[in-house]
PDB file of C-alpha atoms in Angstrom:
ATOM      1  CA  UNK A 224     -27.825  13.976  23.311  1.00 77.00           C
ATOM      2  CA  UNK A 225     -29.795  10.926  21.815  1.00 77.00           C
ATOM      3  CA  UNK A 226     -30.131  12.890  18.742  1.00 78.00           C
ATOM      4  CA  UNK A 227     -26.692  13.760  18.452  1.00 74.00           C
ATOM      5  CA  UNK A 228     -25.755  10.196  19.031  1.00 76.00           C
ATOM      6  CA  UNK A 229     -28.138   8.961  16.212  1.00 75.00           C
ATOM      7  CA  UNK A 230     -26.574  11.424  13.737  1.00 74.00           C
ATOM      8  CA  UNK A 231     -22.964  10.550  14.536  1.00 72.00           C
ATOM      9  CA  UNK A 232     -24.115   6.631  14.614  1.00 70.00           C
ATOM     10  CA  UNK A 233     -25.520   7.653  11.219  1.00 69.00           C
ATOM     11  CA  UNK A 234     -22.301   9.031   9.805  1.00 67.00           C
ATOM     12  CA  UNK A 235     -19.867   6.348  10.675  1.00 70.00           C
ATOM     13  CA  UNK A 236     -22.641   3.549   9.963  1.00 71.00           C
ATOM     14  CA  UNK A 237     -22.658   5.664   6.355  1.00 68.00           C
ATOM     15  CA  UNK A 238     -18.993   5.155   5.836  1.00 68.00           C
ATOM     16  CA  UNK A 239     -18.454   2.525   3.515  1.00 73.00           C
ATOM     17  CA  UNK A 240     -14.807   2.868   1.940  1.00 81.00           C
ATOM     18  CA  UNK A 241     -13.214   2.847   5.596  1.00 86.00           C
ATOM     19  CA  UNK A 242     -13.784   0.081   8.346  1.00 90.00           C
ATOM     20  CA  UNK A 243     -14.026   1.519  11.447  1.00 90.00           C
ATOM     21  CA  UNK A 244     -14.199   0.485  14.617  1.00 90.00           C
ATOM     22  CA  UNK A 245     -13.358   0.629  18.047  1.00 92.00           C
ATOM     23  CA  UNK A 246     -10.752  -1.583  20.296  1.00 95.00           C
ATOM     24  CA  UNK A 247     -11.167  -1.951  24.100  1.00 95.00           C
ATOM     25  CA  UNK A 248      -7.841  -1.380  25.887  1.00 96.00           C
ATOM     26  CA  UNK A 249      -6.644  -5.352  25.612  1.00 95.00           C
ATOM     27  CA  UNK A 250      -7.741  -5.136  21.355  1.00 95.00           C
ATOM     28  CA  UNK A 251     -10.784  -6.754  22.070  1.00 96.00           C
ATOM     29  CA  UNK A 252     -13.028  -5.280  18.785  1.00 95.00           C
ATOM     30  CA  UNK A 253     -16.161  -3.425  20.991  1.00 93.00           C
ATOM     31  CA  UNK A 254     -17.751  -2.081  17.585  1.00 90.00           C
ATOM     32  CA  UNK A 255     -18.290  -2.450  13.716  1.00 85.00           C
ATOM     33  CA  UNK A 256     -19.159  -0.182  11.183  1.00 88.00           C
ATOM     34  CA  UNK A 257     -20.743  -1.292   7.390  1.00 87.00           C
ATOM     35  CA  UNK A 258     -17.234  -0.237   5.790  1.00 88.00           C
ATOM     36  CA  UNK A 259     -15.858  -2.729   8.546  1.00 90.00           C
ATOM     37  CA  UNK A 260     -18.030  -5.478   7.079  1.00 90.00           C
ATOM     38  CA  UNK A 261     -17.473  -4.606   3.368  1.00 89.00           C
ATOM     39  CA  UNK A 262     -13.640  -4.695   3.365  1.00 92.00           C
ATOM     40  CA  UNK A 263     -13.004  -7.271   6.320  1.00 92.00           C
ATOM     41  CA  UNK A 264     -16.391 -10.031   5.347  1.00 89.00           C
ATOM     42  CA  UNK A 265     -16.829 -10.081   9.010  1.00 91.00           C
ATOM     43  CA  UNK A 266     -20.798  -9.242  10.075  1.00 91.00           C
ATOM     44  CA  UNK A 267     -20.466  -7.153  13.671  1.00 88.00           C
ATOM     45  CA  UNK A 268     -22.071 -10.496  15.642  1.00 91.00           C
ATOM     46  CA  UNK A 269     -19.109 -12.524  14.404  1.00 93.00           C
ATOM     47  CA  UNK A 270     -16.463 -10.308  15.566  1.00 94.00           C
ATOM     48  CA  UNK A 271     -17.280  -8.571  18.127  1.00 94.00           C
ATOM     49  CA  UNK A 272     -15.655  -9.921  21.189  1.00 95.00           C
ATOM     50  CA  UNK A 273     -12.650 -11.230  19.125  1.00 96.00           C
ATOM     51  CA  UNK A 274      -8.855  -9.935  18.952  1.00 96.00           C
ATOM     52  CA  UNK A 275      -8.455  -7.340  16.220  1.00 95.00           C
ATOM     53  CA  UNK A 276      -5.339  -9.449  15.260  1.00 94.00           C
ATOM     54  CA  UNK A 277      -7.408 -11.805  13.768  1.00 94.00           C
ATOM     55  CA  UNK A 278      -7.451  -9.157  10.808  1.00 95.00           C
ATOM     56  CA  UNK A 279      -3.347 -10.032  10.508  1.00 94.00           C
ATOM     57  CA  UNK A 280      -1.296 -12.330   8.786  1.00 94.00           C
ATOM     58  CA  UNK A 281       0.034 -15.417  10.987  1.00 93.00           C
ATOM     59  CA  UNK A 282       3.461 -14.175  10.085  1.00 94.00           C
ATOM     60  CA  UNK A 283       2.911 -10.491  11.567  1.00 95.00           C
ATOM     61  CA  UNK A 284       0.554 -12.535  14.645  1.00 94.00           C
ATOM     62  CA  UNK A 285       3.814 -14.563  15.645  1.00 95.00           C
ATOM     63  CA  UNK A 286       6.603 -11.379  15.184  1.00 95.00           C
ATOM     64  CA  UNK A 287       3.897  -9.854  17.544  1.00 94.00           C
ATOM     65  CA  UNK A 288       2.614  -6.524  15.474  1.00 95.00           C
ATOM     66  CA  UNK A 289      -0.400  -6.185  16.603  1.00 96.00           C
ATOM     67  CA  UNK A 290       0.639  -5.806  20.174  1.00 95.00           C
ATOM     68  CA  UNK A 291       3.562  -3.247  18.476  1.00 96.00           C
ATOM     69  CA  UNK A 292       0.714  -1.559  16.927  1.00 96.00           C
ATOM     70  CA  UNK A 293      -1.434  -0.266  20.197  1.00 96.00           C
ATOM     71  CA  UNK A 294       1.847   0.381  22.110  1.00 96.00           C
ATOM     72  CA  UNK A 295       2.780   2.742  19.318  1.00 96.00           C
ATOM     73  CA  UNK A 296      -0.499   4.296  19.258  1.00 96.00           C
ATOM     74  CA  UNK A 297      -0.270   4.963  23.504  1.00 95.00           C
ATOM     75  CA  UNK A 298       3.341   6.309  23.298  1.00 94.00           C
ATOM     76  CA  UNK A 299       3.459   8.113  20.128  1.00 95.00           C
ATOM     77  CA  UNK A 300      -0.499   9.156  20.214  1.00 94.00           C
ATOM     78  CA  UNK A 301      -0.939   7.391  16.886  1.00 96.00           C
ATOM     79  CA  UNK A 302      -0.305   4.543  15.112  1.00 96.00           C
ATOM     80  CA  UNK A 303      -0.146   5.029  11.025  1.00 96.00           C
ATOM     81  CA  UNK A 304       1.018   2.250   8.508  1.00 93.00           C
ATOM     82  CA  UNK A 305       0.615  -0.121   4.950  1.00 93.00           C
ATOM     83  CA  UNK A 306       0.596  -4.125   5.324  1.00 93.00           C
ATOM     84  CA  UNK A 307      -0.986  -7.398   4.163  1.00 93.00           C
ATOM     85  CA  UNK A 308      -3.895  -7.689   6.297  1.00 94.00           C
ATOM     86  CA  UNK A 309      -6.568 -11.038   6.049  1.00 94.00           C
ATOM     87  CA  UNK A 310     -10.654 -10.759   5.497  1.00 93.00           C
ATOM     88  CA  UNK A 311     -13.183 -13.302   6.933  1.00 93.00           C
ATOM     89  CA  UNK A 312     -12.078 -15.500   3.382  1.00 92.00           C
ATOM     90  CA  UNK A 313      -8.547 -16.041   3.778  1.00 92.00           C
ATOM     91  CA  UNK A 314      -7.586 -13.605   0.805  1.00 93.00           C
ATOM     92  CA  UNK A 315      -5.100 -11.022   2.046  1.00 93.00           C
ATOM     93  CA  UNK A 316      -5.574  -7.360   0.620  1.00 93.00           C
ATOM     94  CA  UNK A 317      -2.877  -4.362   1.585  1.00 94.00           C
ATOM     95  CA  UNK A 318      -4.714  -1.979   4.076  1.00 94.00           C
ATOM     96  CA  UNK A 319      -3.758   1.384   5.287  1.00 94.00           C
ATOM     97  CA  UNK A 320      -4.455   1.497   8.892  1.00 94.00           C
ATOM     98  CA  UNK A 321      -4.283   4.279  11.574  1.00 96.00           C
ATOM     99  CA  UNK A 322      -5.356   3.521  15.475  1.00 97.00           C
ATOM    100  CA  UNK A 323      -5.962   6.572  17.961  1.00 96.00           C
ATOM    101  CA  UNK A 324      -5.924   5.739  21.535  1.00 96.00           C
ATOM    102  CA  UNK A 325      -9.352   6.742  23.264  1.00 95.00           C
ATOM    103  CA  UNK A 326      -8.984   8.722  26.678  1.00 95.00           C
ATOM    104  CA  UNK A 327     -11.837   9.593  29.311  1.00 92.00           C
ATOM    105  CA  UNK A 328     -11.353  13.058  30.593  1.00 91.00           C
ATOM    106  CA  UNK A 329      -9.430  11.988  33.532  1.00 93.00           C
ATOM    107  CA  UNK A 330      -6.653  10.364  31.188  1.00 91.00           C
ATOM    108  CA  UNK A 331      -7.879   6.826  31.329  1.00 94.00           C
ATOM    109  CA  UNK A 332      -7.891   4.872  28.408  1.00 95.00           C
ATOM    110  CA  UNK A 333     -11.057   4.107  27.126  1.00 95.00           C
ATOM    111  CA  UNK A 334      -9.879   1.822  23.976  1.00 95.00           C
ATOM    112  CA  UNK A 335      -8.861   2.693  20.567  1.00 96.00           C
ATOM    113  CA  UNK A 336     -10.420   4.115  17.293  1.00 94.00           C
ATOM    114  CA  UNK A 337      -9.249   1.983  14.549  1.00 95.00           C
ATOM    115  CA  UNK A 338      -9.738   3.103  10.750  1.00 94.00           C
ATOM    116  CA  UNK A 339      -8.349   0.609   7.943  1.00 93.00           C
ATOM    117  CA  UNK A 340      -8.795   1.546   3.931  1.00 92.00           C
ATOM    118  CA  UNK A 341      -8.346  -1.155   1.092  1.00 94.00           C
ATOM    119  CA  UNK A 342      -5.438   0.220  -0.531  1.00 92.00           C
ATOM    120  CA  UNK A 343      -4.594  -3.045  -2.407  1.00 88.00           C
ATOM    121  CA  UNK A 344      -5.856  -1.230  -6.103  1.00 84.00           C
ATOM    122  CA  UNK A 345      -3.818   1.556  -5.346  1.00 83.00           C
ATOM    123  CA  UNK A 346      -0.427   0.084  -4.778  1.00 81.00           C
ATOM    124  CA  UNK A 347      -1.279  -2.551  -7.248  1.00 83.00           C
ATOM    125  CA  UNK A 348      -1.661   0.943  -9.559  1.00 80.00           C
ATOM    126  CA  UNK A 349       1.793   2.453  -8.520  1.00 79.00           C
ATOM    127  CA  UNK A 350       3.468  -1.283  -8.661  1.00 79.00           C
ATOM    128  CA  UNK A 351       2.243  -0.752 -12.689  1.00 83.00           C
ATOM    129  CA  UNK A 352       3.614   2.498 -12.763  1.00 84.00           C
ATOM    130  CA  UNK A 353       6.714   1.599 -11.699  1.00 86.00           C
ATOM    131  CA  UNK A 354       6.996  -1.329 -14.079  1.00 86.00           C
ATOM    132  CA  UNK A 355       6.139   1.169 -17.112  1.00 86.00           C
ATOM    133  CA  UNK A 356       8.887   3.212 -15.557  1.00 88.00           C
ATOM    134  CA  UNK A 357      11.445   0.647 -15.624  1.00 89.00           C
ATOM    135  CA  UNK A 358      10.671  -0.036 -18.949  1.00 86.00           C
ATOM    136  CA  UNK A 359      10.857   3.205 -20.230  1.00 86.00           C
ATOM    137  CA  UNK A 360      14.587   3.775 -18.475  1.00 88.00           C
ATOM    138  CA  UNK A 361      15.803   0.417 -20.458  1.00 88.00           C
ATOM    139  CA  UNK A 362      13.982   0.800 -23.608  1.00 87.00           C
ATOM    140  CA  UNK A 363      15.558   4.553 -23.250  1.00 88.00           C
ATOM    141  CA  UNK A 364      19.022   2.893 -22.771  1.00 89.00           C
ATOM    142  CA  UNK A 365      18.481   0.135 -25.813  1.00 88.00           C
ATOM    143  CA  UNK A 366      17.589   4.034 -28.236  1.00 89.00           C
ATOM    144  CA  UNK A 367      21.161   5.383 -26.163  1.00 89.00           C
ATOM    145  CA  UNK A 368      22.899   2.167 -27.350  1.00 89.00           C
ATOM    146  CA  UNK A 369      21.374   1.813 -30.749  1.00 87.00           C
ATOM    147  CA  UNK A 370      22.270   5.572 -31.287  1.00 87.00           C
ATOM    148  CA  UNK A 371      25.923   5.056 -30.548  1.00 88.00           C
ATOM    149  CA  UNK A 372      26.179   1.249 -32.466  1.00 89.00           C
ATOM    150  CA  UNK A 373      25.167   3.851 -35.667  1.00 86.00           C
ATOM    151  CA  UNK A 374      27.370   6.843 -35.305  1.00 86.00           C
ATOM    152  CA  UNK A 375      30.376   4.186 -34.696  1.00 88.00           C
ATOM    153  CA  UNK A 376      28.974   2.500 -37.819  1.00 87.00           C
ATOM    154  CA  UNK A 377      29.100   5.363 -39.519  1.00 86.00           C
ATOM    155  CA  UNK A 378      32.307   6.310 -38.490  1.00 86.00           C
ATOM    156  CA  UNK A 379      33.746   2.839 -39.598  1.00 86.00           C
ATOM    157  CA  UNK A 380      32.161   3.278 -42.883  1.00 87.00           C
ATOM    158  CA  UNK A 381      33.906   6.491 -43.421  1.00 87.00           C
ATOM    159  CA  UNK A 382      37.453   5.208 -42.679  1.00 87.00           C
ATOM    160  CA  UNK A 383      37.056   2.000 -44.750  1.00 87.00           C
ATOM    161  CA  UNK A 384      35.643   4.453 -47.812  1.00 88.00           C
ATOM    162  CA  UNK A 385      39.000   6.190 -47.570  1.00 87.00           C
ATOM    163  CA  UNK A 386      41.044   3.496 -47.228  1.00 89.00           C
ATOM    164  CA  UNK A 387      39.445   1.659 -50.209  1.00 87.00           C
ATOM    165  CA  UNK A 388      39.791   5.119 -52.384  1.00 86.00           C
ATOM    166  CA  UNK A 389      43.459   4.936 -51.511  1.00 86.00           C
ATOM    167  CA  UNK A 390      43.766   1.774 -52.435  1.00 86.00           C
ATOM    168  CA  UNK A 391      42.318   1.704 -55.494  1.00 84.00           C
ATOM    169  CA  UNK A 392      44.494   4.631 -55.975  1.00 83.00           C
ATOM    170  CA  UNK A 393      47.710   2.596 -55.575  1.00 84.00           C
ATOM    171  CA  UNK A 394      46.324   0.158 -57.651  1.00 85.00           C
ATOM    172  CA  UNK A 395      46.475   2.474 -60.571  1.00 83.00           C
ATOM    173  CA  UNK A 396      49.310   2.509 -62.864  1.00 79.00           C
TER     174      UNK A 396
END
C-alpha cells in the first residue's frame, strides 16, 4: 500500500503540463501538484487552505461560478469548461478545467479532483487561424470583384469599339 501510494504520488507529482489538485467538499484546495505550481505561481504552503476561487476572475467570483462549477460537477458527475482564470501574478491565462466529484464507498463525498491545462497558446493559435481565414474569404471576394470590374470592362470596350467603327462609318462620304 505505501508503495503503491509513493508511485501514484510520483505520477501526479511528475505531471507538469496539468495542475492538479484536490478540493474538500466546501472548495477548500487540500492538495497541490508541481503542474499546479507551474501554471497557477502558487507554492502548495501558500494555497493550501484557501478557496479554489481565488484561481477566478473577480467578475466570474461575483456572478458566483465557482460555486456553479462544483454543483455541476455533483449533479451532472462532471464539470468540463474554457475561461479566463488568474495565477499568483495577476496575469489572467485561458484554462481548460474539468472537476470530478470524489465519493467514499458509502456515497459520501470526499472532495473533488480538479485538473486545469494552460490553453491560452492554443486558442491564441486558432484566434490566428481564424484571422488568416477571414482574410482569405475577403481577399477571395476583392479577386471575385476585380474579376467581374474586368469582364464588364471588357464588355464596355467592345460596345464602344463598335459604336466608334459605325461612326466613323457614317462619317464617310
Amino acid at each position: 500500500l505505501y508503495e503503491s501510494e509513493r508511485q501514484f504520488r510520483l505520477l501526479v507529482q511528475g505531471v507538469h503540463d496539468y495542475a492538479i489538485y484536490m478540493l474538500d467538499p466546501t472548495g477548500i484546495v487540500t492538495n497541490w501538484n508541481a503542474g499546479a505550481e507551474a501554471i497557477k505561481g502558487y507554492k502548495a504552503g501558500e494555497i493550501v487552505g484557501k478557496h479554489f476561487s481565488v484561481f477566478y476572475t473577480a467578475a466570474d467570483q461575483a456572478a458566483g461560478r465557482p460555486a456553479r462549477a462544483l454543483e455541476t460537477a455533483l449533479r451532472e458527475g462532471k464539470f468540463e469548461g474554457e475561461a479566463l482564470r488568474v495565477r499568483k501574478d495577476g496575469q489572467t491565462f485561458w484554462a481548460s478545467v474539468v472537476i470530478d466529484p470524489i465519493h467514499d464507498d458509502t456515497g459520501r463525498l470526499l472532495g473533488f479532483a480538479k485538473v486545469t491545462r494552460d490553453v491560452t497558446e492554443k486558442r491564441r493559435a486558432a484566434d490566428e487561424i481564424e484571422h488568416a481565414r477571414e482574410a482569405l474569404v475577403q481577399a477571395q471576394k476583392m479577386e471575385a470583384i476585380g474579376r467581374l470590374t474586368g469582364g464588364v470592362a471588357h464588355d464596355f470596350n467592345n460596345l464602344l469599339t463598335v459604336i466608334r467603327a459605325s461612326a466613323d462609318f457614317l462619317r464617310r462620304p
